[in-house]
JSON list of C-alpha atoms in Angstrom, two decimals:
[
{"chain": "O", "resi": 1423, "resn": "UNK", "atom": "CA", "xyz": [127.05, 99.90, 111.07]},
{"chain": "O", "resi": 1424, "resn": "UNK", "atom": "CA", "xyz": [127.26, 96.19, 110.50]},
{"chain": "O", "resi": 1425, "resn": "UNK", "atom": "CA", "xyz": [125.96, 94.10, 107.53]},
{"chain": "O", "resi": 1426, "resn": "UNK", "atom": "CA", "xyz": [123.36, 91.45, 107.99]},
{"chain": "O", "resi": 1427, "resn": "UNK", "atom": "CA", "xyz": [121.91, 89.07, 105.48]},
{"chain": "O", "resi": 1428, "resn": "UNK", "atom": "CA", "xyz": [118.29, 88.11, 105.93]},
{"chain": "O", "resi": 1429, "resn": "UNK", "atom": "CA", "xyz": [116.78, 85.02, 104.40]},
{"chain": "O", "resi": 1430, "resn": "UNK", "atom": "CA", "xyz": [113.03, 85.02, 104.27]},
{"chain": "O", "resi": 1431, "resn": "UNK", "atom": "CA", "xyz": [110.44, 82.35, 103.32]},
{"chain": "O", "resi": 1432, "resn": "UNK", "atom": "CA", "xyz": [106.65, 82.34, 103.73]},
{"chain": "O", "resi": 1433, "resn": "UNK", "atom": "CA", "xyz": [103.34, 81.76, 102.04]},
{"chain": "O", "resi": 1434, "resn": "UNK", "atom": "CA", "xyz": [103.02, 84.60, 99.38]},
{"chain": "O", "resi": 1435, "resn": "UNK", "atom": "CA", "xyz": [100.71, 87.40, 100.18]},
{"chain": "O", "resi": 1436, "resn": "UNK", "atom": "CA", "xyz": [100.74, 91.20, 99.87]},
{"chain": "O", "resi": 1437, "resn": "UNK", "atom": "CA", "xyz": [102.60, 93.28, 102.28]},
{"chain": "O", "resi": 1438, "resn": "UNK", "atom": "CA", "xyz": [105.48, 90.98, 103.13]},
{"chain": "O", "resi": 1439, "resn": "UNK", "atom": "CA", "xyz": [108.17, 93.07, 101.80]},
{"chain": "O", "resi": 1440, "resn": "UNK", "atom": "CA", "xyz": [106.70, 96.24, 103.42]},
{"chain": "O", "resi": 1441, "resn": "UNK", "atom": "CA", "xyz": [106.52, 94.42, 106.88]},
{"chain": "O", "resi": 1442, "resn": "UNK", "atom": "CA", "xyz": [110.05, 93.55, 106.80]},
{"chain": "O", "resi": 1443, "resn": "UNK", "atom": "CA", "xyz": [111.23, 96.94, 105.38]},
{"chain": "O", "resi": 1444, "resn": "UNK", "atom": "CA", "xyz": [109.17, 98.67, 108.21]},
{"chain": "O", "resi": 1445, "resn": "UNK", "atom": "CA", "xyz": [111.09, 96.62, 110.90]},
{"chain": "O", "resi": 1446, "resn": "UNK", "atom": "CA", "xyz": [114.56, 97.08, 109.40]},
{"chain": "O", "resi": 1447, "resn": "UNK", "atom": "CA", "xyz": [113.75, 100.92, 109.14]},
{"chain": "O", "resi": 1448, "resn": "UNK", "atom": "CA", "xyz": [112.37, 100.94, 112.84]},
{"chain": "O", "resi": 1449, "resn": "UNK", "atom": "CA", "xyz": [115.69, 99.74, 113.95]},
{"chain": "O", "resi": 1450, "resn": "UNK", "atom": "CA", "xyz": [117.85, 102.28, 112.12]},
{"chain": "O", "resi": 1451, "resn": "UNK", "atom": "CA", "xyz": [118.71, 99.84, 109.30]},
{"chain": "O", "resi": 1452, "resn": "UNK", "atom": "CA", "xyz": [119.15, 100.43, 105.60]},
{"chain": "O", "resi": 1453, "resn": "UNK", "atom": "CA", "xyz": [117.85, 98.00, 103.02]},
{"chain": "O", "resi": 1454, "resn": "UNK", "atom": "CA", "xyz": [120.86, 97.86, 100.53]},
{"chain": "O", "resi": 1455, "resn": "UNK", "atom": "CA", "xyz": [120.42, 94.72, 98.22]},
{"chain": "O", "resi": 1456, "resn": "UNK", "atom": "CA", "xyz": [117.98, 91.94, 97.64]},
{"chain": "O", "resi": 1457, "resn": "UNK", "atom": "CA", "xyz": [116.85, 89.12, 95.62]},
{"chain": "O", "resi": 1458, "resn": "UNK", "atom": "CA", "xyz": [113.06, 88.44, 96.04]},
{"chain": "O", "resi": 1459, "resn": "UNK", "atom": "CA", "xyz": [110.68, 86.10, 94.28]},
{"chain": "O", "resi": 1460, "resn": "UNK", "atom": "CA", "xyz": [107.50, 84.15, 94.49]},
{"chain": "O", "resi": 1461, "resn": "UNK", "atom": "CA", "xyz": [107.94, 80.54, 93.63]},
{"chain": "O", "resi": 1462, "resn": "UNK", "atom": "CA", "xyz": [105.00, 78.02, 93.59]},
{"chain": "O", "resi": 1463, "resn": "UNK", "atom": "CA", "xyz": [103.00, 80.19, 95.94]},
{"chain": "O", "resi": 1464, "resn": "UNK", "atom": "CA", "xyz": [105.72, 80.79, 98.35]},
{"chain": "O", "resi": 1465, "resn": "UNK", "atom": "CA", "xyz": [107.58, 84.10, 98.83]},
{"chain": "O", "resi": 1466, "resn": "UNK", "atom": "CA", "xyz": [111.38, 83.70, 99.18]},
{"chain": "O", "resi": 1467, "resn": "UNK", "atom": "CA", "xyz": [114.34, 86.13, 99.40]},
{"chain": "O", "resi": 1468, "resn": "UNK", "atom": "CA", "xyz": [117.61, 87.21, 100.43]},
{"chain": "O", "resi": 1469, "resn": "UNK", "atom": "CA", "xyz": [118.21, 90.70, 101.80]},
{"chain": "O", "resi": 1470, "resn": "UNK", "atom": "CA", "xyz": [121.20, 92.63, 102.66]},
{"chain": "O", "resi": 1471, "resn": "UNK", "atom": "CA", "xyz": [120.79, 95.33, 105.29]},
{"chain": "O", "resi": 1472, "resn": "UNK", "atom": "CA", "xyz": [123.00, 97.55, 107.25]},
{"chain": "O", "resi": 1473, "resn": "UNK", "atom": "CA", "xyz": [122.11, 98.31, 110.96]},
{"chain": "O", "resi": 1474, "resn": "UNK", "atom": "CA", "xyz": [123.87, 99.99, 113.86]},
{"chain": "O", "resi": 1475, "resn": "UNK", "atom": "CA", "xyz": [125.78, 97.34, 115.88]},
{"chain": "O", "resi": 1476, "resn": "UNK", "atom": "CA", "xyz": [123.94, 98.25, 118.97]},
{"chain": "O", "resi": 1477, "resn": "UNK", "atom": "CA", "xyz": [120.59, 97.54, 117.34]},
{"chain": "O", "resi": 1478, "resn": "UNK", "atom": "CA", "xyz": [121.34, 94.05, 115.80]},
{"chain": "O", "resi": 1479, "resn": "UNK", "atom": "CA", "xyz": [119.69, 92.05, 118.66]},
{"chain": "O", "resi": 1480, "resn": "UNK", "atom": "CA", "xyz": [116.55, 94.34, 118.86]},
{"chain": "O", "resi": 1481, "resn": "UNK", "atom": "CA", "xyz": [116.24, 93.75, 115.14]},
{"chain": "O", "resi": 1482, "resn": "UNK", "atom": "CA", "xyz": [116.68, 90.18, 115.48]},
{"chain": "O", "resi": 1483, "resn": "UNK", "atom": "CA", "xyz": [113.93, 90.04, 118.22]},
{"chain": "O", "resi": 1484, "resn": "UNK", "atom": "CA", "xyz": [111.51, 92.02, 116.09]},
{"chain": "O", "resi": 1485, "resn": "UNK", "atom": "CA", "xyz": [112.11, 89.86, 112.86]},
{"chain": "O", "resi": 1486, "resn": "UNK", "atom": "CA", "xyz": [111.43, 86.71, 114.97]},
{"chain": "O", "resi": 1487, "resn": "UNK", "atom": "CA", "xyz": [108.03, 88.10, 115.97]},
{"chain": "O", "resi": 1488, "resn": "UNK", "atom": "CA", "xyz": [107.07, 87.60, 112.30]},
{"chain": "O", "resi": 1489, "resn": "UNK", "atom": "CA", "xyz": [107.11, 83.76, 112.89]},
{"chain": "O", "resi": 1490, "resn": "UNK", "atom": "CA", "xyz": [104.02, 82.15, 111.33]},
{"chain": "O", "resi": 1491, "resn": "UNK", "atom": "CA", "xyz": [104.00, 84.97, 108.74]},
{"chain": "O", "resi": 1492, "resn": "UNK", "atom": "CA", "xyz": [107.58, 84.67, 107.60]},
{"chain": "O", "resi": 1493, "resn": "UNK", "atom": "CA", "xyz": [110.50, 82.36, 108.51]},
{"chain": "O", "resi": 1494, "resn": "UNK", "atom": "CA", "xyz": [113.46, 84.58, 108.85]},
{"chain": "O", "resi": 1495, "resn": "UNK", "atom": "CA", "xyz": [117.04, 83.69, 109.43]},
{"chain": "O", "resi": 1496, "resn": "UNK", "atom": "CA", "xyz": [119.66, 86.47, 110.22]},
{"chain": "O", "resi": 1497, "resn": "UNK", "atom": "CA", "xyz": [123.17, 86.04, 109.16]},
{"chain": "O", "resi": 1498, "resn": "UNK", "atom": "CA", "xyz": [126.24, 88.01, 109.63]},
{"chain": "O", "resi": 1499, "resn": "UNK", "atom": "CA", "xyz": [127.73, 89.56, 106.42]},
{"chain": "O", "resi": 1500, "resn": "UNK", "atom": "CA", "xyz": [131.29, 88.58, 105.65]},
{"chain": "O", "resi": 1501, "resn": "UNK", "atom": "CA", "xyz": [132.30, 92.07, 105.27]},
{"chain": "O", "resi": 1502, "resn": "UNK", "atom": "CA", "xyz": [134.78, 91.23, 102.70]},
{"chain": "O", "resi": 1503, "resn": "UNK", "atom": "CA", "xyz": [134.76, 93.05, 99.39]},
{"chain": "O", "resi": 1504, "resn": "UNK", "atom": "CA", "xyz": [137.02, 91.96, 96.43]},
{"chain": "O", "resi": 1505, "resn": "UNK", "atom": "CA", "xyz": [140.18, 94.02, 96.34]},
{"chain": "O", "resi": 1506, "resn": "UNK", "atom": "CA", "xyz": [139.74, 94.53, 92.56]},
{"chain": "O", "resi": 1507, "resn": "UNK", "atom": "CA", "xyz": [136.75, 94.50, 90.37]},
{"chain": "O", "resi": 1508, "resn": "UNK", "atom": "CA", "xyz": [136.50, 90.79, 89.21]},
{"chain": "O", "resi": 1509, "resn": "UNK", "atom": "CA", "xyz": [136.06, 89.72, 85.54]},
{"chain": "O", "resi": 1510, "resn": "UNK", "atom": "CA", "xyz": [132.44, 88.62, 85.04]},
{"chain": "O", "resi": 1511, "resn": "UNK", "atom": "CA", "xyz": [130.98, 86.11, 82.60]},
{"chain": "O", "resi": 1512, "resn": "UNK", "atom": "CA", "xyz": [127.43, 85.94, 81.50]},
{"chain": "O", "resi": 1513, "resn": "UNK", "atom": "CA", "xyz": [126.07, 82.53, 80.46]},
{"chain": "O", "resi": 1514, "resn": "UNK", "atom": "CA", "xyz": [122.49, 82.02, 78.98]},
{"chain": "O", "resi": 1515, "resn": "UNK", "atom": "CA", "xyz": [120.93, 78.48, 78.55]},
{"chain": "O", "resi": 1516, "resn": "UNK", "atom": "CA", "xyz": [117.90, 77.54, 76.63]},
{"chain": "O", "resi": 1517, "resn": "UNK", "atom": "CA", "xyz": [116.58, 74.13, 75.91]},
{"chain": "O", "resi": 1518, "resn": "UNK", "atom": "CA", "xyz": [114.07, 71.46, 76.72]},
{"chain": "O", "resi": 1519, "resn": "UNK", "atom": "CA", "xyz": [113.64, 70.91, 80.41]},
{"chain": "O", "resi": 1520, "resn": "UNK", "atom": "CA", "xyz": [115.33, 67.90, 81.90]},
{"chain": "O", "resi": 1521, "resn": "UNK", "atom": "CA", "xyz": [116.73, 66.81, 85.29]},
{"chain": "O", "resi": 1522, "resn": "UNK", "atom": "CA", "xyz": [120.41, 67.71, 85.78]},
{"chain": "O", "resi": 1523, "resn": "UNK", "atom": "CA", "xyz": [120.93, 70.91, 83.78]},
{"chain": "O", "resi": 1524, "resn": "UNK", "atom": "CA", "xyz": [121.90, 73.08, 86.66]},
{"chain": "O", "resi": 1525, "resn": "UNK", "atom": "CA", "xyz": [123.93, 70.31, 88.28]},
{"chain": "O", "resi": 1526, "resn": "UNK", "atom": "CA", "xyz": [125.96, 69.95, 85.08]},
{"chain": "O", "resi": 1527, "resn": "UNK", "atom": "CA", "xyz": [126.56, 73.63, 84.43]},
{"chain": "O", "resi": 1528, "resn": "UNK", "atom": "CA", "xyz": [127.31, 74.50, 88.09]},
{"chain": "O", "resi": 1529, "resn": "UNK", "atom": "CA", "xyz": [129.74, 71.39, 88.09]},
{"chain": "O", "resi": 1530, "resn": "UNK", "atom": "CA", "xyz": [131.69, 72.92, 85.09]},
{"chain": "O", "resi": 1531, "resn": "UNK", "atom": "CA", "xyz": [131.70, 76.28, 86.69]},
{"chain": "O", "resi": 1532, "resn": "UNK", "atom": "CA", "xyz": [133.04, 74.91, 89.98]},
{"chain": "O", "resi": 1533, "resn": "UNK", "atom": "CA", "xyz": [135.75, 72.86, 88.11]},
{"chain": "O", "resi": 1534, "resn": "UNK", "atom": "CA", "xyz": [136.96, 76.14, 86.70]},
{"chain": "O", "resi": 1535, "resn": "UNK", "atom": "CA", "xyz": [136.80, 77.91, 90.03]},
{"chain": "O", "resi": 1536, "resn": "UNK", "atom": "CA", "xyz": [134.10, 80.32, 88.80]},
{"chain": "O", "resi": 1537, "resn": "UNK", "atom": "CA", "xyz": [131.83, 81.69, 91.56]},
{"chain": "O", "resi": 1538, "resn": "UNK", "atom": "CA", "xyz": [128.13, 82.22, 90.65]},
{"chain": "O", "resi": 1539, "resn": "UNK", "atom": "CA", "xyz": [127.28, 85.69, 91.48]},
{"chain": "O", "resi": 1540, "resn": "UNK", "atom": "CA", "xyz": [123.68, 85.55, 90.48]},
{"chain": "O", "resi": 1541, "resn": "UNK", "atom": "CA", "xyz": [121.56, 82.99, 88.77]},
{"chain": "O", "resi": 1542, "resn": "UNK", "atom": "CA", "xyz": [117.88, 82.79, 87.59]},
{"chain": "O", "resi": 1543, "resn": "UNK", "atom": "CA", "xyz": [116.17, 79.84, 86.11]},
{"chain": "O", "resi": 1544, "resn": "UNK", "atom": "CA", "xyz": [112.59, 79.42, 84.84]},
{"chain": "O", "resi": 1545, "resn": "UNK", "atom": "CA", "xyz": [110.66, 76.57, 83.18]},
{"chain": "O", "resi": 1546, "resn": "UNK", "atom": "CA", "xyz": [107.72, 77.43, 80.89]},
{"chain": "O", "resi": 1547, "resn": "UNK", "atom": "CA", "xyz": [105.56, 75.66, 78.32]},
{"chain": "O", "resi": 1548, "resn": "UNK", "atom": "CA", "xyz": [107.16, 75.37, 74.87]},
{"chain": "O", "resi": 1549, "resn": "UNK", "atom": "CA", "xyz": [104.67, 77.23, 72.59]},
{"chain": "O", "resi": 1550, "resn": "UNK", "atom": "CA", "xyz": [105.04, 75.33, 69.40]},
{"chain": "O", "resi": 1551, "resn": "UNK", "atom": "CA", "xyz": [106.86, 72.04, 70.14]},
{"chain": "O", "resi": 1552, "resn": "UNK", "atom": "CA", "xyz": [104.95, 71.23, 73.30]},
{"chain": "O", "resi": 1553, "resn": "UNK", "atom": "CA", "xyz": [106.75, 70.05, 76.50]},
{"chain": "O", "resi": 1554, "resn": "UNK", "atom": "CA", "xyz": [108.59, 72.32, 78.81]},
{"chain": "O", "resi": 1555, "resn": "UNK", "atom": "CA", "xyz": [111.50, 74.70, 78.16]},
{"chain": "O", "resi": 1556, "resn": "UNK", "atom": "CA", "xyz": [114.27, 75.51, 80.73]},
{"chain": "O", "resi": 1557, "resn": "UNK", "atom": "CA", "xyz": [115.92, 78.87, 80.63]},
{"chain": "O", "resi": 1558, "resn": "UNK", "atom": "CA", "xyz": [118.79, 80.03, 82.82]},
{"chain": "O", "resi": 1559, "resn": "UNK", "atom": "CA", "xyz": [120.80, 83.30, 83.13]},
{"chain": "O", "resi": 1560, "resn": "UNK", "atom": "CA", "xyz": [124.07, 83.06, 85.12]},
{"chain": "O", "resi": 1561, "resn": "UNK", "atom": "CA", "xyz": [126.36, 85.84, 86.08]},
{"chain": "O", "resi": 1562, "resn": "UNK", "atom": "CA", "xyz": [129.78, 84.36, 87.35]},
{"chain": "O", "resi": 1563, "resn": "UNK", "atom": "CA", "xyz": [133.03, 85.85, 88.62]},
{"chain": "O", "resi": 1564, "resn": "UNK", "atom": "CA", "xyz": [135.99, 84.59, 86.73]},
{"chain": "O", "resi": 1565, "resn": "UNK", "atom": "CA", "xyz": [139.47, 84.18, 88.65]},
{"chain": "O", "resi": 1566, "resn": "UNK", "atom": "CA", "xyz": [142.36, 85.82, 86.97]},
{"chain": "O", "resi": 1567, "resn": "UNK", "atom": "CA", "xyz": [143.94, 82.39, 86.36]},
{"chain": "O", "resi": 1568, "resn": "UNK", "atom": "CA", "xyz": [140.93, 80.80, 84.76]},
{"chain": "O", "resi": 1569, "resn": "UNK", "atom": "CA", "xyz": [141.36, 79.06, 81.26]},
{"chain": "O", "resi": 1570, "resn": "UNK", "atom": "CA", "xyz": [138.49, 80.59, 79.09]},
{"chain": "O", "resi": 1571, "resn": "UNK", "atom": "CA", "xyz": [139.11, 78.06, 76.23]},
{"chain": "O", "resi": 1572, "resn": "UNK", "atom": "CA", "xyz": [138.77, 75.14, 78.61]},
{"chain": "O", "resi": 1573, "resn": "UNK", "atom": "CA", "xyz": [135.59, 76.70, 80.13]},
{"chain": "O", "resi": 1574, "resn": "UNK", "atom": "CA", "xyz": [134.15, 77.29, 76.78]},
{"chain": "O", "resi": 1575, "resn": "UNK", "atom": "CA", "xyz": [134.98, 73.63, 75.65]},
{"chain": "O", "resi": 1576, "resn": "UNK", "atom": "CA", "xyz": [133.45, 72.16, 78.79]},
{"chain": "O", "resi": 1577, "resn": "UNK", "atom": "CA", "xyz": [130.28, 74.21, 78.43]},
{"chain": "O", "resi": 1578, "resn": "UNK", "atom": "CA", "xyz": [130.02, 73.22, 74.67]},
{"chain": "O", "resi": 1579, "resn": "UNK", "atom": "CA", "xyz": [130.33, 69.61, 75.66]},
{"chain": "O", "resi": 1580, "resn": "UNK", "atom": "CA", "xyz": [127.55, 69.60, 78.17]},
{"chain": "O", "resi": 1581, "resn": "UNK", "atom": "CA", "xyz": [125.39, 71.83, 75.81]},
{"chain": "O", "resi": 1582, "resn": "UNK", "atom": "CA", "xyz": [125.76, 68.96, 73.28]},
{"chain": "O", "resi": 1583, "resn": "UNK", "atom": "CA", "xyz": [125.14, 66.34, 75.90]},
{"chain": "O", "resi": 1584, "resn": "UNK", "atom": "CA", "xyz": [122.19, 67.85, 77.26]},
{"chain": "O", "resi": 1585, "resn": "UNK", "atom": "CA", "xyz": [120.96, 69.18, 73.89]},
{"chain": "O", "resi": 1586, "resn": "UNK", "atom": "CA", "xyz": [120.56, 72.82, 75.07]},
{"chain": "O", "resi": 1587, "resn": "UNK", "atom": "CA", "xyz": [121.94, 76.00, 73.75]},
{"chain": "O", "resi": 1588, "resn": "UNK", "atom": "CA", "xyz": [124.59, 77.85, 75.71]},
{"chain": "O", "resi": 1589, "resn": "UNK", "atom": "CA", "xyz": [125.73, 81.24, 75.17]},
{"chain": "O", "resi": 1590, "resn": "UNK", "atom": "CA", "xyz": [128.68, 82.78, 76.80]},
{"chain": "O", "resi": 1591, "resn": "UNK", "atom": "CA", "xyz": [129.37, 86.39, 76.78]}
]
């Protein structure tokens, strides 16, 4: 078996996941992990599948037949798993929406050599105050040589500058 990463994008409608899952199954594949979402009427996702090596090209051909319904790119998985369980850090952000929040936070994480494992963001109407709220939840991998105090200080600084609440756990 080999690991493939599928990226899928298309106009949202019922049955898209079932269609992709059926094709993966038809080619002896196994749907292992995924992150799927509807964003502004568009279905988007990343899917990790394993499939027999000798069926990869057949799977690619079948998935390309969905053009018009979904745009799908097939990427080989890196196959590398961390040798040890990495330390993880959860970061939550909440504040008034404004340009640059993700840029600032991801820059701090990058400067500390943290790798973003997963990130979800959302904007919504602020019930009482009016305007829009921005909320993010980030799970990051922390290298063994990271300086947690320097990271906390940098996150506190941008929280102050952006006037958002950042919780690190």
